[in-house]
Short mmCIF file of C-alpha atoms in Angstrom, two decimals:
data_model
loop_
_atom_site.label_atom_id
_atom_site.label_comp_id
_atom_site.label_asym_id
_atom_site.label_seq_id
_atom_site.Cartn_x
_atom_site.Cartn_y
_atom_site.Cartn_z
CA MET Y 1 -14.21 16.03 3.09
CA ARG Y 2 -13.16 13.25 1.11
CA PRO Y 3 -13.29 9.32 2.46
CA THR Y 4 -9.63 9.15 1.98
CA PRO Y 5 -7.85 4.82 3.52
CA SER Y 6 -7.81 2.99 6.21
CA SER Y 7 -4.41 3.21 7.59
CA ARG Y 8 -2.59 -0.08 6.53
CA CYS Y 9 1.04 -1.98 7.48
CA ALA Y 10 2.24 -4.87 7.10
CA GLY Y 11 4.80 -4.26 10.10
CA SER Y 12 8.08 -5.28 11.86
CA ALA Y 13 7.76 -8.75 13.31
CA SER Y 14 7.52 -8.83 17.38
CA SER Y 15 10.78 -10.06 18.42
CA THR Y 16 9.39 -12.71 21.25
CA LYS Y 17 7.36 -15.71 19.48
CA ARG Y 18 4.09 -14.76 21.12
CA MET Y 19 1.73 -15.10 18.42
CA PRO Y 20 0.32 -12.17 16.90
CA SER Y 21 -2.59 -10.02 17.36
CA TRP Y 22 -3.66 -11.06 13.71
CA VAL Y 23 -4.00 -14.77 14.61
CA GLY Y 24 -6.88 -14.78 15.88
CA PHE Y 25 -8.45 -13.55 13.14
CA TRP Y 26 -7.44 -16.79 10.89
CA THR Y 27 -7.90 -19.65 14.00
CA LEU Y 28 -11.57 -18.91 14.43
CA SER Y 29 -12.30 -18.94 11.17
CA THR Y 30 -9.45 -19.96 8.23
CA ARG Y 31 -12.46 -20.16 5.23
CA ALA Y 32 -13.21 -16.69 5.70
CA ALA Y 33 -12.45 -13.70 2.92
CA PRO Y 34 -10.58 -11.64 4.93
CA ARG Y 35 -12.03 -8.27 5.18
CA ILE Y 36 -10.08 -5.13 3.88
CA MET Y 37 -10.35 -3.34 7.85
CA TYR Y 38 -12.00 -4.34 11.08
CA THR Y 39 -13.65 -2.03 14.30
CA LEU Y 40 -11.07 -3.00 16.98
CA GLU Y 41 -12.77 -5.41 18.77
CA GLY Y 42 -12.25 -7.23 15.35
CA GLY Y 43 -16.31 -7.49 14.06
CA PRO Y 44 -17.19 -5.50 11.16
CA VAL Y 45 -17.48 -1.48 10.28
CA PRO Y 46 -20.27 0.44 10.60
CA ASP Y 47 -21.68 1.40 7.40
CA GLU Y 48 -20.84 4.78 6.30
CA TYR Y 49 -22.91 7.80 6.87
CA GLU Y 50 -23.03 11.87 6.39
CA ASP Y 51 -23.37 13.46 10.01
CA PRO Y 52 -25.19 16.83 9.14
CA GLU Y 53 -25.21 18.60 12.50
CA LEU Y 54 -21.42 19.06 12.09
CA GLU Y 55 -19.29 21.26 10.46
CA GLY Y 56 -16.15 19.40 9.55
CA TYR Y 57 -12.83 20.55 9.80
CA ARG Y 58 -12.16 23.97 9.43
CA GLY Y 59 -15.52 23.38 7.81
CA SER Y 60 -15.21 20.64 5.26
CA ALA Y 61 -18.48 18.78 5.26
CA PRO Y 62 -19.46 16.56 4.90
CA VAL Y 63 -18.85 14.87 7.94
CA ARG Y 64 -18.49 10.94 8.10
CA TRP Y 65 -18.66 8.01 10.75
CA GLY Y 66 -18.45 4.31 9.21
CA ASN Y 67 -16.60 3.87 6.17
CA GLY Y 68 -18.22 3.31 3.02
CA ALA Y 69 -14.98 1.32 0.95
CA ALA Y 70 -15.64 -1.58 3.94
CA ASP Y 71 -16.63 -4.17 1.85
CA GLN Y 72 -14.77 -3.23 -1.05
CA ARG Y 73 -12.27 -5.41 -2.89
CA GLN Y 74 -9.05 -4.79 -2.49
CA HIS Y 75 -6.54 -7.73 -3.45
CA ASP Y 76 -3.89 -5.57 -1.73
CA VAL Y 77 -4.99 -7.33 1.46
CA TYR Y 78 -3.43 -10.85 0.40
CA GLY Y 79 0.14 -9.60 0.44
CA GLU Y 80 -0.29 -7.63 3.20
CA VAL Y 81 -1.40 -10.52 5.58
CA LEU Y 82 1.46 -12.48 4.01
CA ASP Y 83 3.89 -9.81 3.76
CA CYS Y 84 3.08 -9.91 8.16
CA ALA Y 85 3.60 -13.55 8.51
CA ASP Y 86 6.85 -14.03 6.71
CA GLN Y 87 8.68 -11.10 9.28
CA TRP Y 88 6.68 -13.04 11.94
CA VAL Y 89 9.24 -16.62 10.56
CA ARG Y 90 12.27 -14.45 9.63
CA SER Y 91 12.02 -13.78 13.02
CA GLY Y 92 11.50 -16.39 15.13
CA GLY Y 93 7.43 -16.93 15.08
CA VAL Y 94 6.08 -20.34 14.41
CA LEU Y 95 2.61 -21.17 12.28
CA GLN Y 96 0.87 -23.86 14.19
CA PRO Y 97 -1.27 -25.82 11.69
CA ALA Y 98 -4.56 -23.65 11.32
CA LEU Y 99 -3.02 -20.69 10.54
CA TRP Y 100 -0.48 -21.59 8.12
CA ARG Y 101 -4.41 -23.33 6.33
CA GLY Y 102 -5.58 -20.06 6.14
CA LEU Y 103 -2.06 -18.76 4.46
CA SER Y 104 -1.79 -21.36 2.04
CA ALA Y 105 -5.72 -20.70 1.25
CA LEU Y 106 -4.94 -16.68 1.56
CA ALA Y 107 -2.23 -17.16 -1.28
CA ASP Y 108 -4.58 -19.41 -3.60
CA THR Y 109 -6.82 -16.66 -3.75
CA ALA Y 110 -4.02 -14.36 -4.52
CA GLY Y 111 -2.93 -15.89 -7.86
CA ARG Y 112 -6.80 -15.89 -8.72
CA ALA Y 113 -7.74 -12.55 -7.31
CA TRP Y 114 -5.62 -10.03 -9.25
CA ARG Y 115 -7.45 -11.17 -12.68
CA GLU Y 116 -10.29 -9.80 -11.32
CA PRO Y 117 -11.01 -5.75 -10.90
CA ASP Y 118 -11.03 -3.93 -7.55
CA GLN Y 119 -11.24 -0.96 -5.85
CA GLY Y 120 -7.36 -0.34 -5.22
CA ILE Y 121 -5.62 0.72 -2.71
CA TRP Y 122 -6.98 3.61 -2.22
CA GLU Y 123 -9.94 2.54 -1.74
CA VAL Y 124 -12.10 4.67 -4.95
CA ARG Y 125 -15.83 4.58 -5.44
CA SER Y 126 -15.52 4.35 -8.96
CA GLU Y 127 -16.14 1.44 -10.91
CA GLY Y 128 -13.14 -1.01 -9.65
CA ARG Y 129 -9.50 -1.78 -12.70
CA ILE Y 130 -7.33 -4.23 -13.09
CA PHE Y 131 -4.87 -2.23 -10.67
CA THR Y 132 -0.72 -2.66 -10.83
CA TYR Y 133 -0.42 -2.24 -6.94
CA SER Y 134 -3.20 -4.34 -6.28
CA ALA Y 135 -1.51 -7.31 -8.79
CA GLY Y 136 1.48 -6.67 -7.75
CA MET Y 137 0.99 -6.76 -4.46
CA CYS Y 138 -0.80 -10.61 -5.01
CA GLN Y 139 3.26 -11.49 -6.61
CA VAL Y 140 3.56 -10.49 -2.90
CA ALA Y 141 0.75 -13.14 -1.46
CA LEU Y 142 2.56 -15.45 -3.40
CA ASP Y 143 6.26 -15.40 -2.93
CA ARG Y 144 5.82 -15.12 0.95
CA ALA Y 145 4.06 -18.17 0.42
CA ALA Y 146 6.98 -19.40 -1.31
CA GLY Y 147 8.95 -18.47 0.80
CA ILE Y 148 7.02 -19.55 4.51
CA GLY Y 149 6.63 -23.33 2.86
CA ASP Y 150 10.41 -23.66 1.63
CA ARG Y 151 11.32 -22.23 5.46
CA LEU Y 152 9.72 -24.08 7.43
CA GLY Y 153 9.35 -27.15 5.58
CA LEU Y 154 5.63 -26.78 5.57
CA ASP Y 155 2.84 -28.49 2.51
CA GLY Y 156 1.72 -26.41 0.53
CA PRO Y 157 2.46 -25.88 -3.74
CA VAL Y 158 4.70 -24.38 -3.56
CA GLU Y 159 6.54 -24.49 -6.53
CA ARG Y 160 3.77 -23.48 -7.71
CA TRP Y 161 3.11 -20.21 -5.96
CA ARG Y 162 6.76 -19.64 -6.48
CA SER Y 163 6.12 -20.57 -10.17
CA GLU Y 164 3.13 -17.68 -10.52
CA ALA Y 165 4.55 -15.43 -8.36
CA ASP Y 166 7.53 -15.22 -11.26
CA ASP Y 167 4.78 -15.01 -13.65
CA LEU Y 168 3.38 -12.16 -12.25
CA ARG Y 169 5.57 -10.12 -11.68
CA GLN Y 170 6.94 -10.29 -15.24
CA MET Y 171 3.89 -9.50 -16.51
CA ILE Y 172 3.71 -6.96 -14.09
CA LEU Y 173 6.90 -4.89 -16.22
CA THR Y 174 5.28 -5.98 -19.60
CA GLN Y 175 1.06 -6.11 -19.76
CA ALA Y 176 1.40 -2.97 -17.37
CA TRP Y 177 4.31 -1.29 -19.17
CA ASN Y 178 3.45 2.06 -20.86
CA ALA Y 179 6.52 2.44 -24.17
CA GLU Y 180 4.98 5.47 -24.66
CA ALA Y 181 4.73 7.17 -22.26
CA ARG Y 182 7.60 5.99 -20.06
CA THR Y 183 6.32 3.73 -16.85
CA LEU Y 184 4.24 1.78 -15.12
CA SER Y 185 1.08 2.16 -15.63
CA GLU Y 186 -2.18 2.74 -12.96
CA HIS Y 187 -3.79 -0.48 -13.95
CA LEU Y 188 -2.24 -3.34 -15.76
CA ASP Y 189 -3.39 -2.79 -19.05
CA GLY Y 190 -0.56 -0.14 -19.60
CA ASP Y 191 -2.74 2.67 -20.22
CA ALA Y 192 -0.98 5.88 -19.53
CA SER Y 193 -1.71 7.22 -16.67
CA VAL Y 194 -0.28 6.56 -13.68
CA ASP Y 195 -0.34 6.70 -9.54
CA ALA Y 196 1.71 7.26 -6.34
CA SER Y 197 1.20 3.67 -5.32
CA LEU Y 198 3.29 2.52 -8.07
CA LEU Y 199 6.37 3.65 -6.45
CA ALA Y 200 5.55 0.52 -2.71
CA LEU Y 201 6.44 -1.58 -5.89
CA SER Y 202 10.21 -1.41 -5.38
CA LEU Y 203 9.40 -1.43 -1.28
CA ARG Y 204 8.22 -4.60 -1.13
CA GLY Y 205 10.53 -6.55 -3.98
CA VAL Y 206 8.16 -6.67 -6.73
CA VAL Y 207 10.46 -4.64 -8.82
CA PRO Y 208 13.75 -3.55 -7.67
CA ALA Y 209 14.38 0.07 -7.32
CA ASP Y 210 17.50 0.35 -9.26
CA HIS Y 211 16.05 -1.26 -12.14
CA PRO Y 212 15.83 0.23 -15.97
CA LYS Y 213 11.58 0.64 -15.49
CA MET Y 214 11.12 1.89 -11.76
CA VAL Y 215 13.61 4.61 -12.46
CA ALA Y 216 12.25 5.46 -14.98
CA THR Y 217 8.42 5.38 -13.28
CA ALA Y 218 9.29 6.91 -9.79
CA ALA Y 219 10.97 10.12 -12.68
CA ALA Y 220 7.62 9.86 -13.95
CA ILE Y 221 5.45 9.79 -11.45
CA SER Y 222 7.88 12.66 -9.35
CA GLU Y 223 7.01 15.18 -13.23
CA ARG Y 224 3.26 13.82 -12.92
CA LEU Y 225 2.12 14.03 -9.72
CA SER Y 226 4.53 16.75 -8.49
CA ALA Y 227 3.20 19.22 -6.28
CA VAL Y 228 5.43 20.90 -4.35
CA GLY Y 229 8.98 20.93 -2.97
CA GLY Y 230 8.78 17.15 -2.83
CA LEU Y 231 5.35 16.64 -2.32
CA LEU Y 232 2.53 14.54 -4.65
CA TYR Y 233 -0.39 13.71 -5.47
CA ARG Y 234 -1.59 10.31 -5.44
CA TYR Y 235 -3.22 10.38 -8.61
CA ARG Y 236 -4.68 12.74 -11.37
CA HIS Y 237 -8.58 13.07 -11.16
CA ASP Y 238 -8.63 14.38 -14.53
CA GLU Y 239 -6.54 10.66 -15.47
CA SER Y 240 -7.66 8.13 -12.90
CA PRO Y 241 -11.44 9.43 -11.68
CA ASP Y 242 -12.27 8.24 -8.60
CA GLY Y 243 -16.01 8.48 -8.26
CA LEU Y 244 -15.89 11.37 -5.15
CA ALA Y 245 -15.93 14.85 -5.31
CA GLY Y 246 -14.36 17.35 -3.99
CA ASP Y 247 -10.06 17.73 -4.50
CA GLU Y 248 -7.27 17.20 -1.84
CA GLY Y 249 -3.56 17.84 -0.99
CA ALA Y 250 -0.44 16.18 -1.90
CA PHE Y 251 -0.44 12.71 0.05
CA LEU Y 252 2.36 12.81 2.73
CA LEU Y 253 3.10 8.82 1.93
CA CYS Y 254 4.17 8.62 -1.21
CA SER Y 255 6.89 11.42 -0.99
CA PHE Y 256 8.56 9.13 1.58
CA TRP Y 257 8.33 6.36 -0.89
CA LEU Y 258 10.33 8.39 -3.49
CA VAL Y 259 12.80 8.73 -0.78
CA ASP Y 260 13.36 5.01 0.08
CA ASN Y 261 13.06 4.60 -3.93
CA LEU Y 262 15.99 7.27 -4.49
CA VAL Y 263 17.87 5.27 -2.08
CA GLY Y 264 17.45 2.45 -3.45
CA GLN Y 265 18.54 4.38 -6.98
CA GLY Y 266 21.61 4.75 -5.29
CA ARG Y 267 20.59 9.04 -4.58
CA LEU Y 268 21.51 8.49 -1.38
CA ASP Y 269 22.25 12.84 -1.11
CA GLU Y 270 18.91 13.45 -2.79
CA ALA Y 271 17.18 11.51 -0.94
CA GLU Y 272 18.05 12.93 2.33
CA GLU Y 273 17.24 15.81 1.27
CA LEU Y 274 13.30 15.12 -0.01
CA TYR Y 275 12.96 13.51 3.40
CA ALA Y 276 14.65 16.37 5.39
CA SER Y 277 12.41 18.00 3.78
CA LEU Y 278 8.84 16.90 4.16
CA CYS Y 279 10.21 15.97 8.60
CA ALA Y 280 10.18 19.76 8.21
CA ARG Y 281 6.90 20.61 7.64
CA ALA Y 282 5.89 18.62 11.48
CA ASN Y 283 4.28 20.74 13.68
CA PRO Y 284 5.99 21.89 17.16
CA LEU Y 285 4.59 18.64 18.24
CA GLY Y 286 6.98 16.77 15.90
CA LEU Y 287 3.17 15.96 14.38
CA LEU Y 288 2.27 15.22 10.50
CA SER Y 289 -0.88 14.95 8.95
CA GLU Y 290 -2.14 13.00 6.48
CA GLN Y 291 -2.01 15.32 3.61
CA ILE Y 292 0.20 18.72 2.78
CA ASN Y 293 -2.24 21.53 0.87
CA PRO Y 294 0.76 22.73 -1.26
CA THR Y 295 -0.39 25.90 -1.99
CA THR Y 296 -0.07 27.07 2.15
CA GLY Y 297 1.86 24.56 3.88
CA GLU Y 298 -1.06 23.90 5.23
CA LEU Y 299 -2.00 20.46 7.15
CA VAL Y 300 -4.98 18.59 5.63
CA GLY Y 301 -6.18 15.37 5.85
CA ASN Y 302 -6.42 13.07 8.67
CA PHE Y 303 -4.13 14.43 11.64
CA PRO Y 304 -2.58 12.65 13.12
CA GLN Y 305 -1.89 10.50 10.12
CA ALA Y 306 -0.05 6.63 11.29
CA SER Y 307 0.68 6.12 7.49
CA SER Y 308 2.96 9.34 7.69
CA HIS Y 309 4.69 7.81 10.30
CA ILE Y 310 5.25 5.53 9.18
CA GLY Y 311 7.25 7.00 6.56
CA VAL Y 312 8.85 8.94 8.53
CA ILE Y 313 10.07 5.92 10.83
CA ALA Y 314 11.11 3.47 7.17
CA SER Y 315 12.56 5.83 5.20
CA GLY Y 316 14.83 7.17 7.83
CA VAL Y 317 15.62 3.52 9.29
CA THR Y 318 15.89 2.88 5.17
CA ILE Y 319 18.64 5.98 4.78
CA ALA Y 320 21.21 5.66 7.99
CA ARG Y 321 21.24 1.31 6.93
CA ALA Y 322 22.24 2.61 3.54
CA ARG Y 323 24.62 5.75 4.97
CA ALA Y 324 26.23 3.02 6.87
CA ALA Y 325 26.22 1.18 4.31
CA ARG Y 326 28.75 3.49 2.32
#
């Protein structure tokens, strides 16, 4: 079975003023670089190894323990943390000085990190590249840090963060754009490859869903990564080698991202139709897997998968709000 990315989501901030659980990491050590995943106890994830005694679900060996991507560089983590902090502040939460120092350091790191290759949100095991989505999440980190600093009147280079965020957004729209393929590229160098994480740029406010280049990108992904019935692959392995053997099914979360983009483009009826078809793929208990076999419709991959259910909730809320606004 192919290793797949760990579930990461900024989530909704609490309505109380109790400090969120992720604060502990930064109050313990504001100088440490964040890992992309932790154990439930907050420690490092064990090294990955294969278990030859287990055959896996329906013979899907090899079975792996641990996660070989635990020490990867994935620059989207900076935006994940700062976006979460921004939601916390917007809900009335407060930031302790030690935590703000750690968050400020993250924003500064994001302002440099986007220029360097990483393994991206899909945790590829091949050589790193400068992924457009990773750069986009660094833009999110800078933007949110500037917003938090402004909102709370905190010390920090707010204007520099804001300027760097604006410059990075513009760079994504120019350097990642492939005019011939009419899409933003998977990589910041503007090559012709695409991956479905580009759909999430609009969800994070990097590029509006109704921006012409975002509309064109959503259309390109819908066509080039299409499986069947609104299902999408994360990327094409022949165009985007990931260093892993084997095939995979359509990735459900990507289709929910498409739902949100359709809503943002004002195509609400199409979004509702796609959303209903995705929800109808749940098993009798209402549970969804990570992936769908496009040929058989079988639920495959991690099951149940948090990211798929996050898609159900997030897209459902997006559709409901758009319908209410009509």
